[in-house]
Amino acid sequence: MRPLFDLKAPKKPTNLSLNSDLLKKCKALNINLSATLEQALAEKLAKSSAENWADENKNAIRAYNQFVEKNGCFGDEFREF
C-alpha cells in the first residue's frame, strides 16, 4: 500500500502553541514532541483519507452490498465452511 505522504520529505521547522502545563509535563517525561505530533498527524490523515474514500465510494459500496444481499457472494457455492 502506498503511503499517504512522502516519508522521505525533509523536516520543516514549525511554530506551535501548546498548553503550557501539557508541554511542561511532556518535557519532564522526555516525550519527543516532534515524533509524537508527526505520528498523531499521520493517524489523523489516515482516518480522514479513509472517511473520504468511503464517502466517495458510498454508492458503489451500497450497490455491491445490495447485489450480495440478493445474489450472495461470488463463490458461495464452492465454500466449505
PDB file of N, CA and C in Angstrom:
ATOM      1  N   MET A   1       0.838  -1.177   0.000  1.00  0.00           N
ATOM      2  CA  MET A   1       0.000   0.000   0.000  1.00  0.00           C
ATOM      3  C   MET A   1       0.889   1.248   0.000  1.00  0.00           C
ATOM      4  N   ARG A   2       0.517   2.206  -0.787  1.00  0.00           N
ATOM      5  CA  ARG A   2       1.285   3.438  -0.926  1.00  0.00           C
ATOM      6  C   ARG A   2       1.071   4.339   0.293  1.00  0.00           C
ATOM      7  N   PRO A   3       2.147   4.941   0.822  1.00  0.00           N
ATOM      8  CA  PRO A   3       1.991   5.859   1.960  1.00  0.00           C
ATOM      9  C   PRO A   3       1.145   7.075   1.588  1.00  0.00           C
ATOM     10  N   LEU A   4       0.532   7.679   2.581  1.00  0.00           N
ATOM     11  CA  LEU A   4      -0.315   8.844   2.347  1.00  0.00           C
ATOM     12  C   LEU A   4       0.483  10.125   2.167  1.00  0.00           C
ATOM     13  N   PHE A   5       1.770  10.079   2.519  1.00  0.00           N
ATOM     14  CA  PHE A   5       2.621  11.248   2.370  1.00  0.00           C
ATOM     15  C   PHE A   5       4.046  10.776   2.139  1.00  0.00           C
ATOM     16  N   ASP A   6       4.895  11.661   1.667  1.00  0.00           N
ATOM     17  CA  ASP A   6       6.284  11.332   1.355  1.00  0.00           C
ATOM     18  C   ASP A   6       7.079  11.174   2.641  1.00  0.00           C
ATOM     19  N   LEU A   7       7.423   9.940   2.964  1.00  0.00           N
ATOM     20  CA  LEU A   7       8.140   9.641   4.203  1.00  0.00           C
ATOM     21  C   LEU A   7       9.565  10.182   4.181  1.00  0.00           C
ATOM     22  N   LYS A   8      10.085  10.482   3.000  1.00  0.00           N
ATOM     23  CA  LYS A   8      11.459  10.973   2.871  1.00  0.00           C
ATOM     24  C   LYS A   8      11.537  12.489   2.710  1.00  0.00           C
ATOM     25  N   ALA A   9      10.407  13.156   2.767  1.00  0.00           N
ATOM     26  CA  ALA A   9      10.407  14.613   2.639  1.00  0.00           C
ATOM     27  C   ALA A   9      11.185  15.219   3.803  1.00  0.00           C
ATOM     28  N   PRO A  10      11.862  16.330   3.547  1.00  0.00           N
ATOM     29  CA  PRO A  10      12.655  16.946   4.629  1.00  0.00           C
ATOM     30  C   PRO A  10      11.754  17.485   5.745  1.00  0.00           C
ATOM     31  N   LYS A  11      12.333  17.562   6.928  1.00  0.00           N
ATOM     32  CA  LYS A  11      11.622  18.136   8.078  1.00  0.00           C
ATOM     33  C   LYS A  11      11.561  19.653   7.891  1.00  0.00           C
ATOM     34  N   LYS A  12      10.523  20.252   8.415  1.00  0.00           N
ATOM     35  CA  LYS A  12      10.357  21.699   8.310  1.00  0.00           C
ATOM     36  C   LYS A  12      10.065  22.255   9.698  1.00  0.00           C
ATOM     37  N   PRO A  13      10.869  23.213  10.165  1.00  0.00           N
ATOM     38  CA  PRO A  13      10.596  23.823  11.470  1.00  0.00           C
ATOM     39  C   PRO A  13       9.223  24.496  11.463  1.00  0.00           C
ATOM     40  N   THR A  14       8.491  24.319  12.562  1.00  0.00           N
ATOM     41  CA  THR A  14       7.130  24.841  12.654  1.00  0.00           C
ATOM     42  C   THR A  14       6.890  25.406  14.042  1.00  0.00           C
ATOM     43  N   ASN A  15       6.201  26.513  14.114  1.00  0.00           N
ATOM     44  CA  ASN A  15       5.832  27.088  15.403  1.00  0.00           C
ATOM     45  C   ASN A  15       4.452  26.591  15.798  1.00  0.00           C
ATOM     46  N   LEU A  16       4.309  26.199  17.044  1.00  0.00           N
ATOM     47  CA  LEU A  16       3.035  25.716  17.568  1.00  0.00           C
ATOM     48  C   LEU A  16       2.728  26.420  18.875  1.00  0.00           C
ATOM     49  N   SER A  17       1.470  26.473  19.211  1.00  0.00           N
ATOM     50  CA  SER A  17       1.047  26.950  20.523  1.00  0.00           C
ATOM     51  C   SER A  17       0.438  25.771  21.262  1.00  0.00           C
ATOM     52  N   LEU A  18       0.976  25.481  22.444  1.00  0.00           N
ATOM     53  CA  LEU A  18       0.516  24.345  23.232  1.00  0.00           C
ATOM     54  C   LEU A  18       0.162  24.801  24.640  1.00  0.00           C
ATOM     55  N   ASN A  19      -0.694  24.052  25.284  1.00  0.00           N
ATOM     56  CA  ASN A  19      -0.991  24.272  26.688  1.00  0.00           C
ATOM     57  C   ASN A  19       0.316  24.165  27.465  1.00  0.00           C
ATOM     58  N   SER A  20       0.636  25.178  28.232  1.00  0.00           N
ATOM     59  CA  SER A  20       1.937  25.229  28.903  1.00  0.00           C
ATOM     60  C   SER A  20       2.119  24.104  29.918  1.00  0.00           C
ATOM     61  N   ASP A  21       1.056  23.715  30.623  1.00  0.00           N
ATOM     62  CA  ASP A  21       1.179  22.632  31.595  1.00  0.00           C
ATOM     63  C   ASP A  21       1.391  21.295  30.887  1.00  0.00           C
ATOM     64  N   LEU A  22       0.680  21.092  29.789  1.00  0.00           N
ATOM     65  CA  LEU A  22       0.865  19.876  28.996  1.00  0.00           C
ATOM     66  C   LEU A  22       2.294  19.794  28.485  1.00  0.00           C
ATOM     67  N   LEU A  23       2.798  20.894  27.966  1.00  0.00           N
ATOM     68  CA  LEU A  23       4.165  20.928  27.444  1.00  0.00           C
ATOM     69  C   LEU A  23       5.177  20.619  28.548  1.00  0.00           C
ATOM     70  N   LYS A  24       5.009  21.234  29.706  1.00  0.00           N
ATOM     71  CA  LYS A  24       5.925  21.027  30.821  1.00  0.00           C
ATOM     72  C   LYS A  24       5.937  19.553  31.252  1.00  0.00           C
ATOM     73  N   LYS A  25       4.768  18.939  31.342  1.00  0.00           N
ATOM     74  CA  LYS A  25       4.688  17.545  31.780  1.00  0.00           C
ATOM     75  C   LYS A  25       5.260  16.595  30.727  1.00  0.00           C
ATOM     76  N   CYS A  26       5.064  16.898  29.466  1.00  0.00           N
ATOM     77  CA  CYS A  26       5.634  16.057  28.408  1.00  0.00           C
ATOM     78  C   CYS A  26       7.159  16.162  28.401  1.00  0.00           C
ATOM     79  N   LYS A  27       7.660  17.376  28.557  1.00  0.00           N
ATOM     80  CA  LYS A  27       9.117  17.557  28.595  1.00  0.00           C
ATOM     81  C   LYS A  27       9.717  16.849  29.799  1.00  0.00           C
ATOM     82  N   ALA A  28       9.022  16.873  30.930  1.00  0.00           N
ATOM     83  CA  ALA A  28       9.514  16.197  32.137  1.00  0.00           C
ATOM     84  C   ALA A  28       9.623  14.689  31.920  1.00  0.00           C
ATOM     85  N   LEU A  29       8.787  14.149  31.046  1.00  0.00           N
ATOM     86  CA  LEU A  29       8.823  12.713  30.749  1.00  0.00           C
ATOM     87  C   LEU A  29       9.656  12.406  29.508  1.00  0.00           C
ATOM     88  N   ASN A  30      10.362  13.410  29.008  1.00  0.00           N
ATOM     89  CA  ASN A  30      11.205  13.266  27.816  1.00  0.00           C
ATOM     90  C   ASN A  30      10.429  12.740  26.608  1.00  0.00           C
ATOM     91  N   ILE A  31       9.204  13.194  26.465  1.00  0.00           N
ATOM     92  CA  ILE A  31       8.396  12.820  25.301  1.00  0.00           C
ATOM     93  C   ILE A  31       8.868  13.643  24.108  1.00  0.00           C
ATOM     94  N   ASN A  32       9.181  12.977  23.026  1.00  0.00           N
ATOM     95  CA  ASN A  32       9.634  13.636  21.807  1.00  0.00           C
ATOM     96  C   ASN A  32       8.417  14.278  21.142  1.00  0.00           C
ATOM     97  N   LEU A  33       8.338  15.600  21.259  1.00  0.00           N
ATOM     98  CA  LEU A  33       7.167  16.310  20.745  1.00  0.00           C
ATOM     99  C   LEU A  33       7.030  16.185  19.236  1.00  0.00           C
ATOM    100  N   SER A  34       8.116  16.313  18.517  1.00  0.00           N
ATOM    101  CA  SER A  34       8.053  16.243  17.052  1.00  0.00           C
ATOM    102  C   SER A  34       7.576  14.870  16.590  1.00  0.00           C
ATOM    103  N   ALA A  35       8.156  13.817  17.147  1.00  0.00           N
ATOM    104  CA  ALA A  35       7.776  12.458  16.746  1.00  0.00           C
ATOM    105  C   ALA A  35       6.331  12.157  17.138  1.00  0.00           C
ATOM    106  N   THR A  36       5.925  12.616  18.316  1.00  0.00           N
ATOM    107  CA  THR A  36       4.566  12.364  18.792  1.00  0.00           C
ATOM    108  C   THR A  36       3.545  13.086  17.924  1.00  0.00           C
ATOM    109  N   LEU A  37       3.814  14.336  17.598  1.00  0.00           N
ATOM    110  CA  LEU A  37       2.894  15.098  16.748  1.00  0.00           C
ATOM    111  C   LEU A  37       2.854  14.520  15.343  1.00  0.00           C
ATOM    112  N   GLU A  38       4.016  14.144  14.813  1.00  0.00           N
ATOM    113  CA  GLU A  38       4.062  13.560  13.473  1.00  0.00           C
ATOM    114  C   GLU A  38       3.229  12.276  13.418  1.00  0.00           C
ATOM    115  N   GLN A  39       3.341  11.441  14.435  1.00  0.00           N
ATOM    116  CA  GLN A  39       2.561  10.204  14.487  1.00  0.00           C
ATOM    117  C   GLN A  39       1.066  10.509  14.589  1.00  0.00           C
ATOM    118  N   ALA A  40       0.701  11.450  15.451  1.00  0.00           N
ATOM    119  CA  ALA A  40      -0.717  11.809  15.608  1.00  0.00           C
ATOM    120  C   ALA A  40      -1.288  12.374  14.315  1.00  0.00           C
ATOM    121  N   LEU A  41      -0.518  13.212  13.629  1.00  0.00           N
ATOM    122  CA  LEU A  41      -0.995  13.780  12.364  1.00  0.00           C
ATOM    123  C   LEU A  41      -1.119  12.719  11.280  1.00  0.00           C
ATOM    124  N   ALA A  42      -0.188  11.774  11.249  1.00  0.00           N
ATOM    125  CA  ALA A  42      -0.266  10.682  10.269  1.00  0.00           C
ATOM    126  C   ALA A  42      -1.515   9.839  10.511  1.00  0.00           C
ATOM    127  N   GLU A  43      -1.825   9.564  11.783  1.00  0.00           N
ATOM    128  CA  GLU A  43      -3.034   8.795  12.110  1.00  0.00           C
ATOM    129  C   GLU A  43      -4.290   9.563  11.720  1.00  0.00           C
ATOM    130  N   LYS A  44      -4.298  10.862  11.979  1.00  0.00           N
ATOM    131  CA  LYS A  44      -5.442  11.709  11.614  1.00  0.00           C
ATOM    132  C   LYS A  44      -5.610  11.756  10.096  1.00  0.00           C
ATOM    133  N   LEU A  45      -4.501  11.863   9.368  1.00  0.00           N
ATOM    134  CA  LEU A  45      -4.537  11.870   7.904  1.00  0.00           C
ATOM    135  C   LEU A  45      -5.096  10.550   7.379  1.00  0.00           C
ATOM    136  N   ALA A  46      -4.648   9.436   7.948  1.00  0.00           N
ATOM    137  CA  ALA A  46      -5.131   8.127   7.510  1.00  0.00           C
ATOM    138  C   ALA A  46      -6.635   7.993   7.756  1.00  0.00           C
ATOM    139  N   LYS A  47      -7.086   8.429   8.926  1.00  0.00           N
ATOM    140  CA  LYS A  47      -8.514   8.342   9.251  1.00  0.00           C
ATOM    141  C   LYS A  47      -9.335   9.215   8.305  1.00  0.00           C
ATOM    142  N   SER A  48      -8.883  10.436   8.080  1.00  0.00           N
ATOM    143  CA  SER A  48      -9.607  11.341   7.179  1.00  0.00           C
ATOM    144  C   SER A  48      -9.628  10.814   5.749  1.00  0.00           C
ATOM    145  N   SER A  49      -8.507  10.256   5.310  1.00  0.00           N
ATOM    146  CA  SER A  49      -8.444   9.690   3.961  1.00  0.00           C
ATOM    147  C   SER A  49      -9.396   8.514   3.811  1.00  0.00           C
ATOM    148  N   ALA A  50      -9.461   7.661   4.827  1.00  0.00           N
ATOM    149  CA  ALA A  50     -10.378   6.511   4.790  1.00  0.00           C
ATOM    150  C   ALA A  50     -11.832   6.977   4.766  1.00  0.00           C
ATOM    151  N   GLU A  51     -12.143   7.981   5.556  1.00  0.00           N
ATOM    152  CA  GLU A  51     -13.512   8.520   5.570  1.00  0.00           C
ATOM    153  C   GLU A  51     -13.861   9.140   4.219  1.00  0.00           C
ATOM    154  N   ASN A  52     -12.925   9.866   3.621  1.00  0.00           N
ATOM    155  CA  ASN A  52     -13.160  10.456   2.299  1.00  0.00           C
ATOM    156  C   ASN A  52     -13.370   9.380   1.246  1.00  0.00           C
ATOM    157  N   TRP A  53     -12.545   8.309   1.300  1.00  0.00           N
ATOM    158  CA  TRP A  53     -12.688   7.222   0.335  1.00  0.00           C
ATOM    159  C   TRP A  53     -14.068   6.572   0.464  1.00  0.00           C
ATOM    160  N   ALA A  54     -14.483   6.301   1.707  1.00  0.00           N
ATOM    161  CA  ALA A  54     -15.788   5.673   1.931  1.00  0.00           C
ATOM    162  C   ALA A  54     -16.909   6.574   1.417  1.00  0.00           C
ATOM    163  N   ASP A  55     -16.785   7.873   1.641  1.00  0.00           N
ATOM    164  CA  ASP A  55     -17.812   8.802   1.179  1.00  0.00           C
ATOM    165  C   ASP A  55     -17.845   8.862  -0.349  1.00  0.00           C
ATOM    166  N   GLU A  56     -16.673   8.904  -0.975  1.00  0.00           N
ATOM    167  CA  GLU A  56     -16.604   8.960  -2.440  1.00  0.00           C
ATOM    168  C   GLU A  56     -17.128   7.679  -3.085  1.00  0.00           C
ATOM    169  N   ASN A  57     -17.044   6.567  -2.376  1.00  0.00           N
ATOM    170  CA  ASN A  57     -17.430   5.276  -2.945  1.00  0.00           C
ATOM    171  C   ASN A  57     -18.699   4.701  -2.335  1.00  0.00           C
ATOM    172  N   LYS A  58     -19.458   5.519  -1.611  1.00  0.00           N
ATOM    173  CA  LYS A  58     -20.637   5.007  -0.910  1.00  0.00           C
ATOM    174  C   LYS A  58     -21.678   4.416  -1.853  1.00  0.00           C
ATOM    175  N   ASN A  59     -21.838   4.988  -3.036  1.00  0.00           N
ATOM    176  CA  ASN A  59     -22.823   4.447  -3.978  1.00  0.00           C
ATOM    177  C   ASN A  59     -22.409   3.062  -4.468  1.00  0.00           C
ATOM    178  N   ALA A  60     -21.136   2.895  -4.789  1.00  0.00           N
ATOM    179  CA  ALA A  60     -20.645   1.592  -5.245  1.00  0.00           C
ATOM    180  C   ALA A  60     -20.725   0.569  -4.121  1.00  0.00           C
ATOM    181  N   ILE A  61     -20.409   0.977  -2.908  1.00  0.00           N
ATOM    182  CA  ILE A  61     -20.481   0.067  -1.756  1.00  0.00           C
ATOM    183  C   ILE A  61     -21.922  -0.355  -1.519  1.00  0.00           C
ATOM    184  N   ARG A  62     -22.840   0.608  -1.587  1.00  0.00           N
ATOM    185  CA  ARG A  62     -24.266   0.295  -1.403  1.00  0.00           C
ATOM    186  C   ARG A  62     -24.738  -0.676  -2.493  1.00  0.00           C
ATOM    187  N   ALA A  63     -24.358  -0.428  -3.744  1.00  0.00           N
ATOM    188  CA  ALA A  63     -24.763  -1.302  -4.853  1.00  0.00           C
ATOM    189  C   ALA A  63     -24.196  -2.705  -4.673  1.00  0.00           C
ATOM    190  N   TYR A  64     -22.941  -2.794  -4.269  1.00  0.00           N
ATOM    191  CA  TYR A  64     -22.326  -4.105  -4.049  1.00  0.00           C
ATOM    192  C   TYR A  64     -23.034  -4.844  -2.917  1.00  0.00           C
ATOM    193  N   ASN A  65     -23.306  -4.156  -1.825  1.00  0.00           N
ATOM    194  CA  ASN A  65     -23.996  -4.803  -0.697  1.00  0.00           C
ATOM    195  C   ASN A  65     -25.389  -5.280  -1.100  1.00  0.00           C
ATOM    196  N   GLN A  66     -26.083  -4.512  -1.904  1.00  0.00           N
ATOM    197  CA  GLN A  66     -27.400  -4.933  -2.384  1.00  0.00           C
ATOM    198  C   GLN A  66     -27.273  -6.162  -3.283  1.00  0.00           C
ATOM    199  N   PHE A  67     -26.264  -6.176  -4.140  1.00  0.00           N
ATOM    200  CA  PHE A  67     -26.030  -7.318  -5.010  1.00  0.00           C
ATOM    201  C   PHE A  67     -25.758  -8.577  -4.183  1.00  0.00           C
ATOM    202  N   VAL A  68     -24.898  -8.464  -3.173  1.00  0.00           N
ATOM    203  CA  VAL A  68     -24.558  -9.609  -2.327  1.00  0.00           C
ATOM    204  C   VAL A  68     -25.775 -10.073  -1.555  1.00  0.00           C
ATOM    205  N   GLU A  69     -26.573  -9.131  -1.058  1.00  0.00           N
ATOM    206  CA  GLU A  69     -27.780  -9.494  -0.320  1.00  0.00           C
ATOM    207  C   GLU A  69     -28.749 -10.283  -1.203  1.00  0.00           C
ATOM    208  N   LYS A  70     -28.843  -9.891  -2.457  1.00  0.00           N
ATOM    209  CA  LYS A  70     -29.762 -10.541  -3.388  1.00  0.00           C
ATOM    210  C   LYS A  70     -29.184 -11.844  -3.950  1.00  0.00           C
ATOM    211  N   ASN A  71     -27.891 -11.850  -4.299  1.00  0.00           N
ATOM    212  CA  ASN A  71     -27.294 -12.962  -5.029  1.00  0.00           C
ATOM    213  C   ASN A  71     -26.273 -13.779  -4.239  1.00  0.00           C
ATOM    214  N   GLY A  72     -25.875 -13.277  -3.079  1.00  0.00           N
ATOM    215  CA  GLY A  72     -24.815 -13.939  -2.326  1.00  0.00           C
ATOM    216  C   GLY A  72     -23.453 -13.534  -2.869  1.00  0.00           C
ATOM    217  N   CYS A  73     -22.411 -13.961  -2.177  1.00  0.00           N
ATOM    218  CA  CYS A  73     -21.045 -13.645  -2.597  1.00  0.00           C
ATOM    219  C   CYS A  73     -20.613 -14.574  -3.714  1.00  0.00           C
ATOM    220  N   PHE A  74     -19.753 -14.055  -4.565  1.00  0.00           N
ATOM    221  CA  PHE A  74     -19.184 -14.868  -5.619  1.00  0.00           C
ATOM    222  C   PHE A  74     -18.460 -16.055  -4.990  1.00  0.00           C
ATOM    223  N   GLY A  75     -18.727 -17.224  -5.462  1.00  0.00           N
ATOM    224  CA  GLY A  75     -18.056 -18.426  -4.965  1.00  0.00           C
ATOM    225  C   GLY A  75     -18.717 -19.070  -3.757  1.00  0.00           C
ATOM    226  N   ASP A  76     -19.872 -18.548  -3.321  1.00  0.00           N
ATOM    227  CA  ASP A  76     -20.545 -19.145  -2.147  1.00  0.00           C
ATOM    228  C   ASP A  76     -20.833 -20.622  -2.362  1.00  0.00           C
ATOM    229  N   GLU A  77     -21.133 -20.995  -3.596  1.00  0.00           N
ATOM    230  CA  GLU A  77     -21.488 -22.402  -3.845  1.00  0.00           C
ATOM    231  C   GLU A  77     -20.282 -23.341  -3.675  1.00  0.00           C
ATOM    232  N   PHE A  78     -19.077 -22.770  -3.677  1.00  0.00           N
ATOM    233  CA  PHE A  78     -17.876 -23.599  -3.528  1.00  0.00           C
ATOM    234  C   PHE A  78     -17.323 -23.585  -2.110  1.00  0.00           C
ATOM    235  N   ARG A  79     -17.858 -22.726  -1.256  1.00  0.00           N
ATOM    236  CA  ARG A  79     -17.351 -22.583   0.107  1.00  0.00           C
ATOM    237  C   ARG A  79     -17.714 -23.823   0.920  1.00  0.00           C
ATOM    238  N   GLU A  80     -16.767 -24.292   1.717  1.00  0.00           N
ATOM    239  CA  GLU A  80     -17.000 -25.482   2.530  1.00  0.00           C
ATOM    240  C   GLU A  80     -17.022 -25.187   4.026  1.00  0.00           C
ATOM    241  N   PHE A  81     -17.067 -23.936   4.391  1.00  0.00           N
ATOM    242  CA  PHE A  81     -17.122 -23.591   5.812  1.00  0.00           C
ATOM    243  C   PHE A  81     -18.363 -22.840   6.140  1.00  0.00           C
TER     244      PHE A  81
END
